[in-house]
Structure formats: C-alpha cells, structure tokens
Short mmCIF file of C-alpha atoms in Angstrom, two decimals:
data_model
loop_
_atom_site.label_atom_id
_atom_site.label_comp_id
_atom_site.label_asym_id
_atom_site.label_seq_id
_atom_site.Cartn_x
_atom_site.Cartn_y
_atom_site.Cartn_z
CA UNK K 1 23.34 12.71 -9.36
CA UNK K 2 23.39 11.73 -5.67
CA UNK K 3 25.33 8.55 -6.50
CA UNK K 4 27.89 10.50 -8.54
CA UNK K 5 28.45 12.97 -5.70
CA UNK K 6 28.95 10.18 -3.19
CA UNK K 7 31.48 8.51 -5.46
CA UNK K 8 33.42 11.77 -5.61
CA UNK K 9 33.44 11.92 -1.83
CA UNK K 10 34.57 8.31 -1.51
CA UNK K 11 37.59 9.12 -3.64
CA UNK K 12 38.74 11.56 -0.99
CA UNK K 13 37.67 10.14 2.35
CA UNK K 14 36.56 6.86 3.87
CA UNK K 15 32.93 6.71 4.98
CA UNK K 16 32.50 4.48 8.02
CA UNK K 17 34.90 1.80 6.84
CA UNK K 18 36.41 1.12 10.26
CA UNK K 19 35.38 1.49 13.88
CA UNK K 20 35.61 4.80 15.70
CA UNK K 21 38.67 5.05 17.91
CA UNK K 22 38.53 7.10 21.11
CA UNK K 23 39.62 6.94 24.76
CA UNK K 24 37.63 5.03 27.36
CA UNK K 25 36.51 6.89 30.49
CA UNK K 26 39.17 5.01 32.47
CA UNK K 27 41.87 6.16 30.05
CA UNK K 28 40.47 9.67 30.02
CA UNK K 29 40.52 10.15 33.77
CA UNK K 30 44.07 8.81 34.20
CA UNK K 31 45.70 12.11 33.25
CA UNK K 32 43.23 14.92 33.88
CA UNK K 33 44.04 18.53 34.67
CA UNK K 34 42.15 21.83 34.86
CA UNK K 35 43.23 24.95 32.96
CA UNK K 36 41.27 28.21 33.23
CA UNK K 37 38.10 26.39 34.20
CA UNK K 38 38.45 23.85 31.39
CA UNK K 39 39.11 20.13 31.79
CA UNK K 40 41.69 18.28 29.69
CA UNK K 41 43.01 14.73 29.47
CA UNK K 42 46.65 14.23 28.48
CA UNK K 43 46.99 11.98 25.43
CA UNK K 44 50.73 12.26 24.88
CA UNK K 45 53.58 13.76 26.91
CA UNK K 46 57.24 13.88 25.89
CA UNK K 47 58.83 16.58 28.03
CA UNK K 48 58.28 20.01 29.55
CA UNK K 49 59.83 21.68 26.50
CA UNK K 50 58.35 19.41 23.80
CA UNK K 51 56.01 20.77 21.13
CA UNK K 52 54.46 17.31 20.72
CA UNK K 53 52.50 17.13 23.98
CA UNK K 54 48.77 16.66 23.29
CA UNK K 55 45.43 16.64 25.11
CA UNK K 56 41.75 15.87 24.66
CA UNK K 57 39.32 18.69 25.46
CA UNK K 58 36.76 17.46 28.00
CA UNK K 59 34.63 20.54 28.76
CA UNK K 60 34.24 23.20 31.44
CA UNK K 61 34.31 22.53 35.18
CA UNK K 62 34.37 24.28 38.52
CA UNK K 63 36.12 21.27 40.04
CA UNK K 64 39.74 21.68 41.12
CA UNK K 65 40.36 18.59 43.25
CA UNK K 66 41.31 15.68 41.00
CA UNK K 67 43.07 13.66 43.68
CA UNK K 68 40.77 10.61 43.55
CA UNK K 69 39.01 8.65 40.81
CA UNK K 70 35.67 9.66 42.31
CA UNK K 71 36.64 13.32 42.04
CA UNK K 72 37.85 12.80 38.47
CA UNK K 73 34.58 11.14 37.48
CA UNK K 74 32.68 14.01 39.08
CA UNK K 75 34.79 16.54 37.18
CA UNK K 76 34.17 14.73 33.88
CA UNK K 77 30.43 14.70 34.53
CA UNK K 78 30.47 18.37 35.53
CA UNK K 79 32.47 19.30 32.42
CA UNK K 80 29.93 17.66 30.12
CA UNK K 81 26.98 19.12 32.08
CA UNK K 82 28.38 22.62 31.61
CA UNK K 83 29.30 22.10 27.95
CA UNK K 84 25.75 21.10 27.06
CA UNK K 85 24.45 24.27 28.72
CA UNK K 86 26.78 26.72 26.98
CA UNK K 87 25.06 29.61 25.20
CA UNK K 88 25.95 31.46 22.01
CA UNK K 89 29.37 31.26 20.37
CA UNK K 90 31.98 28.82 21.67
CA UNK K 91 35.70 28.64 20.88
CA UNK K 92 38.01 25.76 21.80
CA UNK K 93 41.61 26.76 22.64
CA UNK K 94 44.51 25.66 20.45
CA UNK K 95 47.04 25.15 23.24
CA UNK K 96 46.98 24.95 27.04
CA UNK K 97 49.61 24.76 29.77
CA UNK K 98 49.94 22.68 32.91
CA UNK K 99 52.54 22.23 35.62
CA UNK K 100 54.61 19.06 35.54
CA UNK K 101 55.78 17.53 38.82
CA UNK K 102 58.10 14.63 39.57
CA UNK K 103 58.28 13.16 43.08
CA UNK K 104 56.34 16.18 44.27
CA UNK K 105 58.76 18.70 42.76
CA UNK K 106 57.60 21.12 40.07
CA UNK K 107 59.64 20.59 36.90
CA UNK K 108 58.08 23.44 34.93
CA UNK K 109 55.06 24.20 32.79
CA UNK K 110 54.37 22.11 29.70
CA UNK K 111 52.42 23.26 26.66
CA UNK K 112 49.88 20.88 25.12
CA UNK K 113 48.14 21.02 21.75
CA UNK K 114 44.41 20.32 21.79
CA UNK K 115 43.98 17.45 19.29
CA UNK K 116 40.75 15.71 20.36
CA UNK K 117 37.19 16.66 21.31
CA UNK K 118 35.57 14.32 23.80
CA UNK K 119 32.72 12.00 22.80
CA UNK K 120 29.22 13.25 23.74
CA UNK K 121 30.71 16.54 24.92
CA UNK K 122 27.95 18.89 23.70
CA UNK K 123 25.34 16.16 23.26
CA UNK K 124 21.97 17.60 24.22
CA UNK K 125 20.09 14.46 23.16
CA UNK K 126 18.53 12.76 26.23
CA UNK K 127 19.78 15.57 28.51
CA UNK K 128 16.45 17.33 28.93
CA UNK K 129 18.13 20.51 27.68
CA UNK K 130 17.64 22.41 24.43
CA UNK K 131 21.10 23.40 23.25
CA UNK K 132 21.56 27.17 22.93
CA UNK K 133 24.93 27.04 21.19
CA UNK K 134 24.86 28.95 17.90
CA UNK K 135 28.46 28.69 16.69
CA UNK K 136 31.47 26.54 17.53
CA UNK K 137 35.03 27.24 16.41
CA UNK K 138 37.70 24.56 16.76
CA UNK K 139 41.44 25.15 16.33
CA UNK K 140 43.59 23.86 13.49
CA UNK K 141 45.34 21.50 15.92
CA UNK K 142 42.26 19.27 16.36
CA UNK K 143 42.78 15.92 14.67
CA UNK K 144 39.82 13.92 15.99
CA UNK K 145 36.18 14.76 16.72
CA UNK K 146 34.77 11.89 18.74
CA UNK K 147 31.33 10.28 18.39
CA UNK K 148 28.15 12.28 19.07
CA UNK K 149 30.22 15.26 20.13
CA UNK K 150 27.62 17.78 18.89
CA UNK K 151 24.53 15.55 18.83
CA UNK K 152 21.38 17.70 18.88
CA UNK K 153 23.09 21.07 18.95
CA UNK K 154 19.90 22.05 17.18
CA UNK K 155 20.46 25.81 17.28
CA UNK K 156 24.00 25.71 15.91
CA UNK K 157 24.10 27.50 12.56
CA UNK K 158 27.86 27.65 12.06
CA UNK K 159 30.73 25.23 12.68
CA UNK K 160 34.19 26.61 11.93
CA UNK K 161 37.34 24.53 11.53
CA UNK K 162 40.28 26.93 11.64
CA UNK K 163 42.69 26.25 8.80
CA UNK K 164 40.15 24.31 6.72
CA UNK K 165 40.65 26.53 3.69
CA UNK K 166 44.38 27.27 3.85
CA UNK K 167 45.61 23.72 4.46
CA UNK K 168 46.79 24.26 8.03
CA UNK K 169 44.02 22.22 9.71
CA UNK K 170 45.15 18.82 10.99
CA UNK K 171 41.66 17.30 11.26
CA UNK K 172 41.70 13.63 10.24
CA UNK K 173 38.75 11.85 11.81
CA UNK K 174 35.10 12.63 12.56
CA UNK K 175 33.46 9.75 14.40
CA UNK K 176 29.91 8.44 14.11
CA UNK K 177 26.92 10.76 14.61
CA UNK K 178 29.13 13.69 15.62
CA UNK K 179 26.68 16.15 14.01
CA UNK K 180 23.47 14.18 14.39
CA UNK K 181 20.33 16.34 14.74
CA UNK K 182 22.15 19.62 14.09
CA UNK K 183 19.07 20.81 12.24
CA UNK K 184 20.12 24.40 11.59
CA UNK K 185 23.65 23.63 10.48
CA UNK K 186 23.53 24.17 6.72
CA UNK K 187 27.15 23.47 5.79
CA UNK K 188 30.57 22.45 7.05
CA UNK K 189 33.87 23.18 5.34
CA UNK K 190 36.21 20.22 5.82
CA UNK K 191 39.96 20.35 5.15
CA UNK K 192 41.51 17.90 2.71
CA UNK K 193 43.31 16.28 5.66
CA UNK K 194 40.11 14.41 6.66
CA UNK K 195 40.44 10.69 5.96
CA UNK K 196 37.53 9.23 7.96
CA UNK K 197 33.87 10.10 8.46
CA UNK K 198 31.95 7.82 10.80
CA UNK K 199 28.48 6.46 10.15
CA UNK K 200 25.89 9.13 9.30
CA UNK K 201 28.39 11.95 9.53
CA UNK K 202 27.62 14.66 8.79
CA UNK K 203 23.89 13.94 8.51
CA UNK K 204 21.76 16.13 6.22
CA UNK K 205 24.54 18.69 6.02
CA UNK K 206 26.31 20.04 2.97
CA UNK K 207 30.05 19.43 3.15
CA UNK K 208 32.58 21.59 1.39
CA UNK K 209 35.77 19.62 0.75
CA UNK K 210 38.74 21.95 0.36
CA UNK K 211 41.46 20.80 -2.02
CA UNK K 212 44.11 22.69 -3.96
CA UNK K 213 42.29 24.50 -6.80
CA UNK K 214 39.12 22.48 -6.13
CA UNK K 215 36.05 22.87 -3.91
CA UNK K 216 33.25 20.33 -3.89
CA UNK K 217 29.87 20.72 -2.19
CA UNK K 218 28.52 17.29 -1.34
CA UNK K 219 25.34 16.27 0.49
CA UNK K 220 25.68 12.91 2.23
#
C-alpha cells in the first residue's frame, strides 16, 4: 500500500530529483529593506508601478540601518533570532511596499509580492530554543519554501497555505527538510501547483494534494 501511494504522489510531483535552489547570504543582503519591523530581500524589480516585483521574507528585526554589509548581516541574524522565538500563531504578509530612490531622489513606493521564505528562518534545531509557534499561515503568493525553514517547530499543529484548495496558491517548491521534526504537525494541504519536494519533505506528515475533483492523502 505504501508503495502504491508513493507512486501516486510521484505522478504529480517530483521528490528530490534536483538540487534545492535558493539565494546565498551574499545575494540576500544585496537588496534588503525593512517594512513594519519585517526584513525582506528583493528578488525581482521591474518598476515602481509593476505588479511583478518580488521579495523573499527574511524575518522580524528591530534594525533600521542597512547602510553597510556588517549592518545587513546583523539584521539578517536578528531577523532569524526573532523568528525562532515567535509565539503562537504567525501570518506572513502577501505584499509589502518600499520606497524606491534613484541618485538619492525618491521615485515613489513600489509594491512587492512575497514569493519566498528564507532558509532556516524558523529553525529551532541547534538554537537552544524550544519553538512556541503553534500555527503558520503563508500567502497564496509564496512560490518557494527554502530548506529547513520550519525545522523543529515542534509545537506547530497547523500549517496553512492560502489558496491551496481553490487553485489560487502559486506554491511550486518545498526544499529539503523544510518540515523536519515538526512532531505535532499532522497534515499539510498542498496545492496542485507544487512540482518539487526536497529530500525528506514533508517528513512523517500526511499530505493532502488538491486537484480538480480529486483529493489524495499521502504519507511520505
């Protein structure tokens, strides 16, 4: 039975068939900005008015000075430190705004879609902290959950992907070990847009694959 279920899953998505793809820290810090106490890294920018501008969500920070690489590295570390120590229910925003300047002159405010969640962002493993997060909701705009993003969120009982059931979610890739050691997470509903699950993802979790007129519960 287990083999049959896995074969059904393989017909829909690829399980660890190619390497995870995610920004390096150097790439991440090149275009950082802070919005409402949250840290983001620009992944794509077209124009102030474009609807195709995108960012990676990097966590929560009290830092505001991103003028040097040292300050950017400190902000990235602070953002992860705070993310790991979040308590209760967490929601990631769908869009954020940031001012755009050229030669020191403000050109306007651009809107960015949140499409990526940073690697190791909520990873409590090896942090000396017991994660107190119970529920995480991510927006339908997220396309990529990077490796070990939720590693050892051991008190998380619910993970919600907005748009997973109605076809509006844009999630495509979940990298290796993203849900490792999430011991209380009983199930995840994935949209049919997902094409890649990294190694051991999700681990010991029931997945519900949403497809038109078809729902499959699969343990991998």
